[in-house]
XYZ file of C-alpha atoms in Angstrom:
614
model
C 2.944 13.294 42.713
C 6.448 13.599 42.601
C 8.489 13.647 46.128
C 12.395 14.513 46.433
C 13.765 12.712 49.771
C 17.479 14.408 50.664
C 19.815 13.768 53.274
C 23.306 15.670 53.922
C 25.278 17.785 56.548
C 26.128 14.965 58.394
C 27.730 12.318 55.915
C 26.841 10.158 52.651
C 24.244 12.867 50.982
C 21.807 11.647 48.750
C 18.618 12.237 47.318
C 15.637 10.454 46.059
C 13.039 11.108 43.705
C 9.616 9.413 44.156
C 6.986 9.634 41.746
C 3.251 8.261 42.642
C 5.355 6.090 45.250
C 7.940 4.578 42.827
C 11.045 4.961 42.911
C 12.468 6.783 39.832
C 15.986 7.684 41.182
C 18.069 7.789 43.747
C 21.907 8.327 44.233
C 24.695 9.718 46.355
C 26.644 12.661 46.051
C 29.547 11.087 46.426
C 29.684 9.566 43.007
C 29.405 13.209 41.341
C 32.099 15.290 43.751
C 34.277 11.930 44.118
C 34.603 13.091 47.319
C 34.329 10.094 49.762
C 31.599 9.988 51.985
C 30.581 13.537 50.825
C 28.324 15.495 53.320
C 27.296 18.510 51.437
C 23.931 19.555 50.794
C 23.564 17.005 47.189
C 23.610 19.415 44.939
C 24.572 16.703 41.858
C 21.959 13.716 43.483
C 19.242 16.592 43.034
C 20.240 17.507 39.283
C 20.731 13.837 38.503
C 17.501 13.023 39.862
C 15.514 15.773 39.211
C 16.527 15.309 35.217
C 16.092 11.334 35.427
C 12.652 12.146 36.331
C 11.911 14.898 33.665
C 11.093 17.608 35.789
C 11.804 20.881 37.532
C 11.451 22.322 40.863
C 7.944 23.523 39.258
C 6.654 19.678 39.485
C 7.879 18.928 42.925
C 4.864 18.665 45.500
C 7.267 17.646 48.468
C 10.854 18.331 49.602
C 11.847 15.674 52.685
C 14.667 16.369 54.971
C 16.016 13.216 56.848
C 16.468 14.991 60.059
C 15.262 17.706 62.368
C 17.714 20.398 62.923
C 15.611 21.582 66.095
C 15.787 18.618 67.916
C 19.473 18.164 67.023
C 19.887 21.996 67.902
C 18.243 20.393 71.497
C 20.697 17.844 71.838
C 23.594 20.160 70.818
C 22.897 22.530 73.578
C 21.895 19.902 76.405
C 25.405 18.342 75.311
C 26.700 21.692 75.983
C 25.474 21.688 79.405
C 27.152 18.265 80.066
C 30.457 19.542 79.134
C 30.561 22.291 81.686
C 33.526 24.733 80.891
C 34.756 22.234 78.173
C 33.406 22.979 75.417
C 35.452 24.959 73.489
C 36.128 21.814 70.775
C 32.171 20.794 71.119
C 31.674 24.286 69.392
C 34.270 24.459 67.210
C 33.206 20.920 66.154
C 29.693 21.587 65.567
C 28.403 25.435 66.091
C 29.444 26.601 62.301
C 27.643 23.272 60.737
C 24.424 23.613 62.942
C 23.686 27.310 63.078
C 24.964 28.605 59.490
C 23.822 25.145 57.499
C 21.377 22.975 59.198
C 18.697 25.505 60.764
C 18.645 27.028 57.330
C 18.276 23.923 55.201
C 15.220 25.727 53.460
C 16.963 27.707 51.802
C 19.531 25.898 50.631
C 17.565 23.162 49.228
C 15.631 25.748 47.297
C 19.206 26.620 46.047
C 19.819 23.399 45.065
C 16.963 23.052 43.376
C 16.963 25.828 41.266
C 13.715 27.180 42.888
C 10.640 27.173 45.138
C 8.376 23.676 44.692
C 4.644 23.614 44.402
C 3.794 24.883 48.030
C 6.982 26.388 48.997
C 7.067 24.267 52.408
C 10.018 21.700 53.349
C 9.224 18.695 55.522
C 11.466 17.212 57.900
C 10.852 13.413 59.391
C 13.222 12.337 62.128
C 16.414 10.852 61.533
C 15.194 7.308 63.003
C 12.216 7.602 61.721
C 13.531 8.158 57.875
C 15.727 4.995 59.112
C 12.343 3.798 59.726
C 10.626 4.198 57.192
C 13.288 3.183 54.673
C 13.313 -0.442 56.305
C 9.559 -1.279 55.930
C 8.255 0.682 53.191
C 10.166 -0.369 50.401
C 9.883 -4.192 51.450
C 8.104 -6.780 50.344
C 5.991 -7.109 53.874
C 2.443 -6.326 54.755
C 3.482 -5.791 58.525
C 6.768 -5.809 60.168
C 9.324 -5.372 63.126
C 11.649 -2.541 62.833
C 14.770 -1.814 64.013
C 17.200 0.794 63.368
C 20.660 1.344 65.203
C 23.440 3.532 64.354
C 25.577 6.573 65.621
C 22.687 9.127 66.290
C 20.044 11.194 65.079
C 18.948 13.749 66.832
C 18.958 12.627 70.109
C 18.214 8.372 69.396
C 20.696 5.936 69.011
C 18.856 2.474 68.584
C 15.183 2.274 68.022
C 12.346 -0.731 68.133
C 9.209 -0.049 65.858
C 6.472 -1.853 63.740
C 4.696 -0.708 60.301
C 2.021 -2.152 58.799
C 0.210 -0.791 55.744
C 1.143 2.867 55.002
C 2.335 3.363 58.961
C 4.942 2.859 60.877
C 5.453 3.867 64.669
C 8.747 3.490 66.641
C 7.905 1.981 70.075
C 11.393 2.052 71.774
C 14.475 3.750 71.800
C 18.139 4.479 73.393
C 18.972 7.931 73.258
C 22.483 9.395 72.935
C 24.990 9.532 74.466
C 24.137 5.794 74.927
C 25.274 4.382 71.288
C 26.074 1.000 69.859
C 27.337 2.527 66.345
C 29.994 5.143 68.555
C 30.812 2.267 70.710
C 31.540 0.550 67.257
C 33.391 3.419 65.802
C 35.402 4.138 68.967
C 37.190 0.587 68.106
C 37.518 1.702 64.497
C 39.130 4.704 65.533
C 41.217 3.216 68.197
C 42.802 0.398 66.236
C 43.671 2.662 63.484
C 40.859 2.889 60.629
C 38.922 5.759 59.746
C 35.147 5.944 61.280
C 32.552 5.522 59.043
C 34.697 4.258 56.171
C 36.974 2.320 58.191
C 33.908 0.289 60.383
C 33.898 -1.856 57.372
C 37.702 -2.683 57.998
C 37.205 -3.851 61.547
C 34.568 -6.077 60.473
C 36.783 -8.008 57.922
C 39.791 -8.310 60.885
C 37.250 -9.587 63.737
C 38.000 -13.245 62.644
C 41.466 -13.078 62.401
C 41.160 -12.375 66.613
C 39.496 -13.909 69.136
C 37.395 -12.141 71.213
C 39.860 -12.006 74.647
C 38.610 -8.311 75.325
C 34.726 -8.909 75.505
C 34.770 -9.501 79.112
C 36.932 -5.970 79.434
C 33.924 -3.979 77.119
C 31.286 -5.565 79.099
C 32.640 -4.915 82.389
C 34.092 -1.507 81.916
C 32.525 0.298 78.633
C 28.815 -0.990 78.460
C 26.170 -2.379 80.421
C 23.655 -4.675 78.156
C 20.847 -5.452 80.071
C 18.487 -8.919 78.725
C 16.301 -6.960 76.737
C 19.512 -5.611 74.971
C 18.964 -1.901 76.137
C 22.729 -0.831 77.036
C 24.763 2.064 78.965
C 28.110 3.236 77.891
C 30.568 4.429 80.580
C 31.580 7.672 79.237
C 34.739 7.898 81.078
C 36.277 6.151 78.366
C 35.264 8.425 75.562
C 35.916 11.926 74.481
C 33.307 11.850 71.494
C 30.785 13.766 73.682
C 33.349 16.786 73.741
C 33.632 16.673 70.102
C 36.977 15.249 70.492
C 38.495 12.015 69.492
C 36.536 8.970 69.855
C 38.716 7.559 73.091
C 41.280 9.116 75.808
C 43.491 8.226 78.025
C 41.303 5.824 79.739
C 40.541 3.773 77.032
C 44.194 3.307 76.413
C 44.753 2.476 79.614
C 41.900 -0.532 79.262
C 43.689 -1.997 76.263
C 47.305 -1.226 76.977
C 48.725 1.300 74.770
C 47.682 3.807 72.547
C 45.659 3.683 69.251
C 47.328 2.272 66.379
C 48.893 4.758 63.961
C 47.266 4.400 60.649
C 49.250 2.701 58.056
C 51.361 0.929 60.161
C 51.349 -2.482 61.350
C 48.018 -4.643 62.898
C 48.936 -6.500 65.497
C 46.928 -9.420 67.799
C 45.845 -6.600 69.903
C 43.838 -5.093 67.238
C 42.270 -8.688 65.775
C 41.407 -9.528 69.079
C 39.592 -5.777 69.612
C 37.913 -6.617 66.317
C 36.686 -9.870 67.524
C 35.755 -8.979 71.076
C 33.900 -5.721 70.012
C 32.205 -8.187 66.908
C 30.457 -10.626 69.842
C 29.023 -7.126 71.415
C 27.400 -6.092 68.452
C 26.200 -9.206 67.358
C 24.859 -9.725 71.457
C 23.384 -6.756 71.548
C 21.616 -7.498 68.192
C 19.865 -10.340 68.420
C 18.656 -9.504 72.426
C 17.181 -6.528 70.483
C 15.408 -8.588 68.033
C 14.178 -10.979 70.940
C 12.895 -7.938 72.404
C 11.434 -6.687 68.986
C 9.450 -9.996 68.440
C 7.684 -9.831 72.453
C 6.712 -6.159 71.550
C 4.929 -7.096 67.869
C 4.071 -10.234 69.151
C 4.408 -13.792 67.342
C 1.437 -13.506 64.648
C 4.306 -10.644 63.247
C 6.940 -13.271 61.044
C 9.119 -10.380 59.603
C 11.829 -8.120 60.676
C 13.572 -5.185 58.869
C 16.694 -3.182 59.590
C 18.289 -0.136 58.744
C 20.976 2.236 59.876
C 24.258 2.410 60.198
C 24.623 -0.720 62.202
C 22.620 -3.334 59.800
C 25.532 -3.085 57.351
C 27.341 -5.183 59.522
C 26.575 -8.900 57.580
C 28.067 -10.681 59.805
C 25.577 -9.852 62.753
C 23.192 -10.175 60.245
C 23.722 -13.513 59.641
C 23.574 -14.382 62.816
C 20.602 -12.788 63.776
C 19.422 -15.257 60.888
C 20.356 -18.251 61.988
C 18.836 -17.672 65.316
C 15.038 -17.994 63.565
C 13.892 -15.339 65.833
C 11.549 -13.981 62.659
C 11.077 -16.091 59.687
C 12.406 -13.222 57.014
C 14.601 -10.449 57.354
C 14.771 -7.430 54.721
C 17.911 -4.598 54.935
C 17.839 -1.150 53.473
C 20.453 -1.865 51.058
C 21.257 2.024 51.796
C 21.267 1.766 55.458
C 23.158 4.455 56.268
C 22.494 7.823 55.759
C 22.243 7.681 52.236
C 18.995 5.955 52.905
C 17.664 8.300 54.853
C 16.922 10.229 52.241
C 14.732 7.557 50.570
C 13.127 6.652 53.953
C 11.996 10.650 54.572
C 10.151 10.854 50.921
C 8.337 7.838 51.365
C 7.557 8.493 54.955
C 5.888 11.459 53.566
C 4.434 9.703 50.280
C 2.571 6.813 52.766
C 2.348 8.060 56.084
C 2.293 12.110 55.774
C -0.147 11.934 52.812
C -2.105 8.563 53.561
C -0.977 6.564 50.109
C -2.248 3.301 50.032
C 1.355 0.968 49.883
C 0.689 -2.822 48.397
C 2.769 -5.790 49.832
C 2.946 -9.065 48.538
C 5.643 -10.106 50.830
C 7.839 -11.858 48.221
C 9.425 -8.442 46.050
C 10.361 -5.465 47.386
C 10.027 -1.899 45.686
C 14.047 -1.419 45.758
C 14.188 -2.216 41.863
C 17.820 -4.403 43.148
C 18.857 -0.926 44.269
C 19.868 -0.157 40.383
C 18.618 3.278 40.502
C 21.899 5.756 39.691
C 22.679 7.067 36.434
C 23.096 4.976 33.306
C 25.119 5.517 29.866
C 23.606 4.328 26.763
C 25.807 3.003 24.296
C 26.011 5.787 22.099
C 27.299 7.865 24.910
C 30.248 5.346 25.666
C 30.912 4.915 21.731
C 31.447 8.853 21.912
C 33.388 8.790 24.812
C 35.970 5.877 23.502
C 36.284 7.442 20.131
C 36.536 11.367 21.024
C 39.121 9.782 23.058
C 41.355 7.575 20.739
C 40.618 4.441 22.657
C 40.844 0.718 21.638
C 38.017 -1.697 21.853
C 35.887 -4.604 20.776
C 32.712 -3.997 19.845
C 29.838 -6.596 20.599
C 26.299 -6.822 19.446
C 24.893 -9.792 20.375
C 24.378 -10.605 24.158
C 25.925 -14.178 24.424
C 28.805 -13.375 23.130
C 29.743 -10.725 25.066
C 28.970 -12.865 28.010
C 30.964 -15.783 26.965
C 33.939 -13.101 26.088
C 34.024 -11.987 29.358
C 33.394 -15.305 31.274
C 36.574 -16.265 29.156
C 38.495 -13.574 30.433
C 37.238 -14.399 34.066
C 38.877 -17.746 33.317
C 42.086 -16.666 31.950
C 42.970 -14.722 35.560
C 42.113 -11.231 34.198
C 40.710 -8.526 36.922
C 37.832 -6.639 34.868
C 36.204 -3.364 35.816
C 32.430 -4.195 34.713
C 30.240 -0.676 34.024
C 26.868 -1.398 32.879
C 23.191 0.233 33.282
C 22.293 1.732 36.261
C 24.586 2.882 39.054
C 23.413 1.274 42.365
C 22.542 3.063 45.511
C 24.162 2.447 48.520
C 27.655 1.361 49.696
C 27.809 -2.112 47.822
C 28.392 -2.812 44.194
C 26.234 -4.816 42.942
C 27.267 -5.694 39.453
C 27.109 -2.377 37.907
C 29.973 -0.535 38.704
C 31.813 -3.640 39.752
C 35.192 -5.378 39.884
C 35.137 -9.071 39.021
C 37.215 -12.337 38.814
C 37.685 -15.442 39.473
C 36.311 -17.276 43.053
C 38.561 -20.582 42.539
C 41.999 -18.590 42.502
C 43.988 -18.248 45.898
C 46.171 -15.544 44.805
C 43.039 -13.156 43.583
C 41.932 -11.625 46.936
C 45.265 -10.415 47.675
C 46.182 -9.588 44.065
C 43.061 -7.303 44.291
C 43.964 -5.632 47.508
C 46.889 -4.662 46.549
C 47.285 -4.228 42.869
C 43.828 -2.910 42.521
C 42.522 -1.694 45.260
C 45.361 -0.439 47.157
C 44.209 -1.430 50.493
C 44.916 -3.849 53.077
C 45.682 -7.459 52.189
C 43.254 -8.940 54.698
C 39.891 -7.505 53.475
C 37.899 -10.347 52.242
C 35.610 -9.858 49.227
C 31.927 -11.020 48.247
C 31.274 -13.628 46.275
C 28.422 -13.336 43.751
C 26.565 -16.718 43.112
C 23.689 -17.420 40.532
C 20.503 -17.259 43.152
C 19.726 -20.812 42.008
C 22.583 -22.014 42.872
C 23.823 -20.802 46.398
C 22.935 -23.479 48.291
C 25.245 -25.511 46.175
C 28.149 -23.553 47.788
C 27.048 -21.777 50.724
C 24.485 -22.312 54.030
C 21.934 -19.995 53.436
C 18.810 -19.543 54.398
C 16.719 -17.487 51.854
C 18.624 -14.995 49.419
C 21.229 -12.037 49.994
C 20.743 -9.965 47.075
C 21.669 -6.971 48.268
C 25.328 -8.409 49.695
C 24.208 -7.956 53.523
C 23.747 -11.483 55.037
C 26.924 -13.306 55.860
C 26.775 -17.286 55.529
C 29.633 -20.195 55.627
C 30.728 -21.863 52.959
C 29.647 -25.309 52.799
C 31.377 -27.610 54.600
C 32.384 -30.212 51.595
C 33.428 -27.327 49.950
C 36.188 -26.585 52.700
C 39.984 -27.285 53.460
C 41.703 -27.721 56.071
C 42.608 -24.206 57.989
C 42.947 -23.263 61.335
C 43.429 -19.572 61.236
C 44.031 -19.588 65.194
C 47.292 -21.348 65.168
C 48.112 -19.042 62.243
C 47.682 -15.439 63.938
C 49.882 -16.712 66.862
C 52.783 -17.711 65.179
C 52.950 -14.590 62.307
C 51.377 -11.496 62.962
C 51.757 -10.897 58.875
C 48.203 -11.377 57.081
C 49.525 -11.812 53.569
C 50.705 -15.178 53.911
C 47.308 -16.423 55.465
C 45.237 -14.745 53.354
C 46.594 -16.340 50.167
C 46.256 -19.744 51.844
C 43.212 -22.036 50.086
C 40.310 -22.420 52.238
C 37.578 -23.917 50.108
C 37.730 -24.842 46.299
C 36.304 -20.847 45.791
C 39.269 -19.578 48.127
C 39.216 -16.201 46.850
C 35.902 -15.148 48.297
C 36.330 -17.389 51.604
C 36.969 -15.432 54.619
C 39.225 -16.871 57.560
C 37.010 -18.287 59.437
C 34.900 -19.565 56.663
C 32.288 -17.573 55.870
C 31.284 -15.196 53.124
C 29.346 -11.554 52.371
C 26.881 -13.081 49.662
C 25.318 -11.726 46.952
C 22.493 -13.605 45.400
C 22.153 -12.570 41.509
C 19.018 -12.924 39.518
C 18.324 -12.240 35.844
C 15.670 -9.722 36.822
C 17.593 -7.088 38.627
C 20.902 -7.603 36.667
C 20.320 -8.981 33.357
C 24.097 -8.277 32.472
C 25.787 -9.305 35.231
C 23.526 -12.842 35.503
C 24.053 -13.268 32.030
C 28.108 -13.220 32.685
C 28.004 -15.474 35.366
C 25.541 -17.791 33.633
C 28.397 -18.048 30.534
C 31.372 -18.821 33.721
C 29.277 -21.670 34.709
C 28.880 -22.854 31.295
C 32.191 -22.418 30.691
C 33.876 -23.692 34.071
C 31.219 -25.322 36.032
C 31.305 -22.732 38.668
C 28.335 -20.129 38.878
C 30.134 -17.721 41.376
C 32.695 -14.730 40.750
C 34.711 -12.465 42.884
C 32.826 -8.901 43.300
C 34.119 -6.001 44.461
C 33.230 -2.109 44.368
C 34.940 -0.747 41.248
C 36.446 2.090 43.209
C 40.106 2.533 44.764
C 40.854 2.929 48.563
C 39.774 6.270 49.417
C 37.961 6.768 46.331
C 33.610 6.664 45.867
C 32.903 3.671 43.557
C 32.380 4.855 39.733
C 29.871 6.711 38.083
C 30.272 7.614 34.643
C 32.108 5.932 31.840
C 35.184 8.984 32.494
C 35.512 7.518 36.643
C 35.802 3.861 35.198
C 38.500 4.343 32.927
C 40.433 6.607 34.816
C 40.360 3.824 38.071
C 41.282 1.118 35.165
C 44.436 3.036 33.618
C 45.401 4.155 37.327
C 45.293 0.391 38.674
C 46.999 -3.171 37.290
C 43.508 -4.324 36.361
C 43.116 -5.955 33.234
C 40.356 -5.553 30.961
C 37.309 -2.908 31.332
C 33.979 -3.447 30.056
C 31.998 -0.666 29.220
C 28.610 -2.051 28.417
C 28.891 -3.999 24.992
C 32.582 -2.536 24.797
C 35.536 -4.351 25.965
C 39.184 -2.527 26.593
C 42.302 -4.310 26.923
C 44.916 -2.417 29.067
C 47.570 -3.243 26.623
C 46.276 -1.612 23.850
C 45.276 1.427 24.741
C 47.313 4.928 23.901
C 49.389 5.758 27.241
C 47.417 7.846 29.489
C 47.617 11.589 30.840
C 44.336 12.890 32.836
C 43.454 15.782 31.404
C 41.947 18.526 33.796
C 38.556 19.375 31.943
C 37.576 15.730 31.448
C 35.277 16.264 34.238
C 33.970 19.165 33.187
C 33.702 17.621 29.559
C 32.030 14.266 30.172
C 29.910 15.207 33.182
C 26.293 14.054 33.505
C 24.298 17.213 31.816
């Protein structure tokens, strides 16, 4: 049985193939258009998946939709009603999307796919229950909690459920306008970052700040009640109009207007980070106290998806607070997952699948499930090309190449098997180098990545050996727990007395904080990824030769993308980002490039076109 999950017309498309309940491929369109955060209907994800799977629309016996367009069509008119004679940027906002694209969806998934499937029908599963569904069924547990909070869909906002088996049933929810991901984004948007792409931005600044402004939010802009239900106070927002997030109010509450993008972050806005950081994680972890009294104690698991359960740093909170004894995330929380949540809602719980747990490995296959490039395809590619290399056939040499590069201060661009899914890189289309160097996270930001000094990066640690650097509990292998660095491991820092005197980041940033500096936030902590030789031979295998070679069994990782740019997907996107950026060496595969050496380079317009995935 072969099931195609898709999500798009909101943002992050993707779709999903399933066949007998495995998951075969999945992917976001993003990485084909190299259009950020890409909200078309996924034409590429389809193709890609569709021929990773070795079928046609012939052998498809379900089509999934992530979301119902007649209950959003419900909550676009009731909205409607709330706005009263202003609504003229509501519609303009929303009226072309709903009523010429999303009440049609039919048909243009039968576009997409190049024809009718078996039975000619499209299913839709709610947009919190794809969230859903996407939490518990591809974990390792038998029976679990669920929760799922993000912007909306349809009309909820934050929902408390519990699957067991092949079902899952939501038993709570908070319905828009009442929204812990808009409150979220309205901070994004007010000090200056983009929402949705820019949420992960005010994350990384919360610990420069300190959170002076929580008792402001909590007074003024939402009402959390014990069981961490909440109420927004919509005079501060304009988002229900289909305006900007905030008006005139909100600037009033914080004294000034938003901060222009690009320009200058200022105390105001690390304190707003900080302040609206304690909410979240607040309102969190009431939510999961509330989650473990409705499944009751004999339940020991929690999962999490949407929007909001990329935020690791609430996540690792709501770990150290033992309120369940494990805790799984969608490593595709966001939308992108939605489309993997709506096919295997419909594989287990629409068509009654039996689903096996044996609560140790999940079914996410390390989330390595984009397209690969064998190394005949790459050869072609360098030599069609005129491009210089070293060639290597056996494994631990290649590792120990690289691991000696690491150590020499070089910034590689690592391409190898699958493409994950989701919003991290995990070691496939990544960016590595070297933990123990001070200088590398800002060297990265802004030589590589062209983005703002401050943004701390992950660190990616051999799974045996994170305790030796880190406190935590369990593993992180899909980069979504935050956890400090161990305190023998630390130096001396007080990042308080800093942001008072010198509102400028770079200097603090590029200050040692632990003997693996580079992947050491501010306030001590790190966004770890646990690596194991099962999901990532490669990329194990490379850090395995570091440690070897240096004693330490953690690198730098980072998305092998540019600001503004969708991480990598074919060999074509990596070298391009590597000749556009100061990094150093590129490995594609068994092939290693060396900046230097290659011929000077001029994009040329049917690349694309040429080197495509057919």
């Amino acid at each position: 049985m072969f099931i195609l999950g898709v999500s798009g017309l909101y943002h992050d498309s993707a779709a999903v193939l399933l066949k007998d309940g495995e998951l075969v491929a999945a992917a976001q369109e993003e990485r084909f258009t190299r259009k950020k955060h890409d909200n078309s209907i996924p034409y590429h994800a389809i193709k890609y998946c569709m021929k990773e799977g070795r079928i046609s629309h012939n052998d498809i016996d379900a089509v999934v939709y992530y979301d119902n367009p007649l209950l959003t069509t419900e909550r676009f008119v009731t909205n409607l009603q709330y706005a009263g004679e202003d609504t003229e940027d509501l519609l303009n906002l929303s009226l072309q999307s709903l009523v010429g694209q999303k009440l049609w969806i039919s048909k243009l998934l039968e576009k997409a796919i190049g024809g009718s499937w078996k039975d000619g029908k499209l299913l839709v599963a709610d947009h919190h229950v794809s969230h859903a569904a996407s939490a518990f069924f591809p974990s390792p547990y038998e029976k679990a909690a669920i929760i799922t909070m993000d912007g909306v869909g349809e009309w909820q906002t934050t929902t408390i459920g519990y699957g067991e088996g092949n079902h899952i049933r939501l038993m709570k929810e908070i319905n828009y306008p009442n929204s812990l991901g808009l409150l979220y984004s309205a901070f994004t948007y007010f000090c200056g970052f983009k929402v949705n792409s820019g949420d992960y931005k005010l994350m990384g600044l919360a610990p420069y700040g300190e959170p002076v402004y929580y008792q402001q939010i909590i007074q003024h802009l939402i009402d959390i009640k014990p069981d961490g239900s909440y109420r927004l106070n919509l005079k501060y927002f304009d988002f229900q109009y289909g305006r900007s997030m905030t008006n005139d109010k909100f600037e009033e509450l914080f004294g000034g207007k938003r901060r222009e993008p690009e320009s200058g972050i200022t105390k105001r806005e690390m304190d707003m980070a900080s302040s609206i950081q304690k909410v979240v994680e607040e309102i969190v972890i009431l939510t999961a106290k509330t989650a473990k009294n409705l499944v009751g104690e004999d339940v020991k698991n929690l999962v999490l998806a949407g929007g909001v359960a990329l935020n690791c740093v609430a996540n690792g909170k709501l770990q150290k607070e033992h309120i369940f004894d494990n805790i799984w995330i969608q490593p595709a929380s966001g939308d992108a997952g939605g489309a993997l949540g709506a096919a295997m809602y419909c594989y287990y719980q629409y068509y009654s699948h039996t689903r096996f747990a044996d609560n140790i490995n999940d079914l996410q296959k390390g989330s390595y499930l984009g397209p690969s490039y064998d190394k005949d395809q790459i050869k072609t590619f360098l030599s069609e090309n005129g491009l210089v290399y070293e060639k290597y056939n056996i494994k631990e040499e290649l590792y120990h190449r690289i691991a000696e590069l690491i150590d020499k201060q070089n910034v590689i661009g690592l391409f190898c098997g699958r493409m994950e899914y989701g919003p991290r890189a995990l070691g496939s289309r990544s960016i590595i180098g070297d933990a123990r160097s001070s200088q590398m996270q800002s060297k990265l930001n802004l030589k590589i990545k062209y983005r703002e000094s401050f943004r701390p990066f992950a660190p990616a640690v051999l799974a045996e050996m994170v305790t030796n650097y880190f406190e935590l509990e369990g593993d992180s292998p899909y980069m979504l727990k935050c956890a400090d660095v161990k305190k023998e491991l630390r130096k001396d820092f007080n990042i308080r007395d800093l942001t008072r005197q010198n509102e400028n980041l770079l200097p603090i940033v590029n200050m040692s904080r632990s003997s693996i500096p580079a992947v050491t936030h501010v306030d001590y902590s790190a966004r770890i990824q646990t690596v194991t030789e099962q999901h990532n031979e490669m990329f194990y295998g490379i850090i395995h030769a570091f440690k070897e070679l240096t004693g330490c069994g953690c690198v730098i990782n980072t998305s092998f993308n540019v600001r503004g740019e969708p991480i990598v997907c074919s060999p074509l996107d990596a070298y391009t980002c590597f000749m556009r950026t100061d990094m150093d060496v590129l490995v594609l595969e068994n092939f290693i490039l060396f900046k230097e050496e290659q011929p000077v380079f001029r994009e040329k317009e049917d690349w694309r076109e040429k080197y495509e995935l057919d």
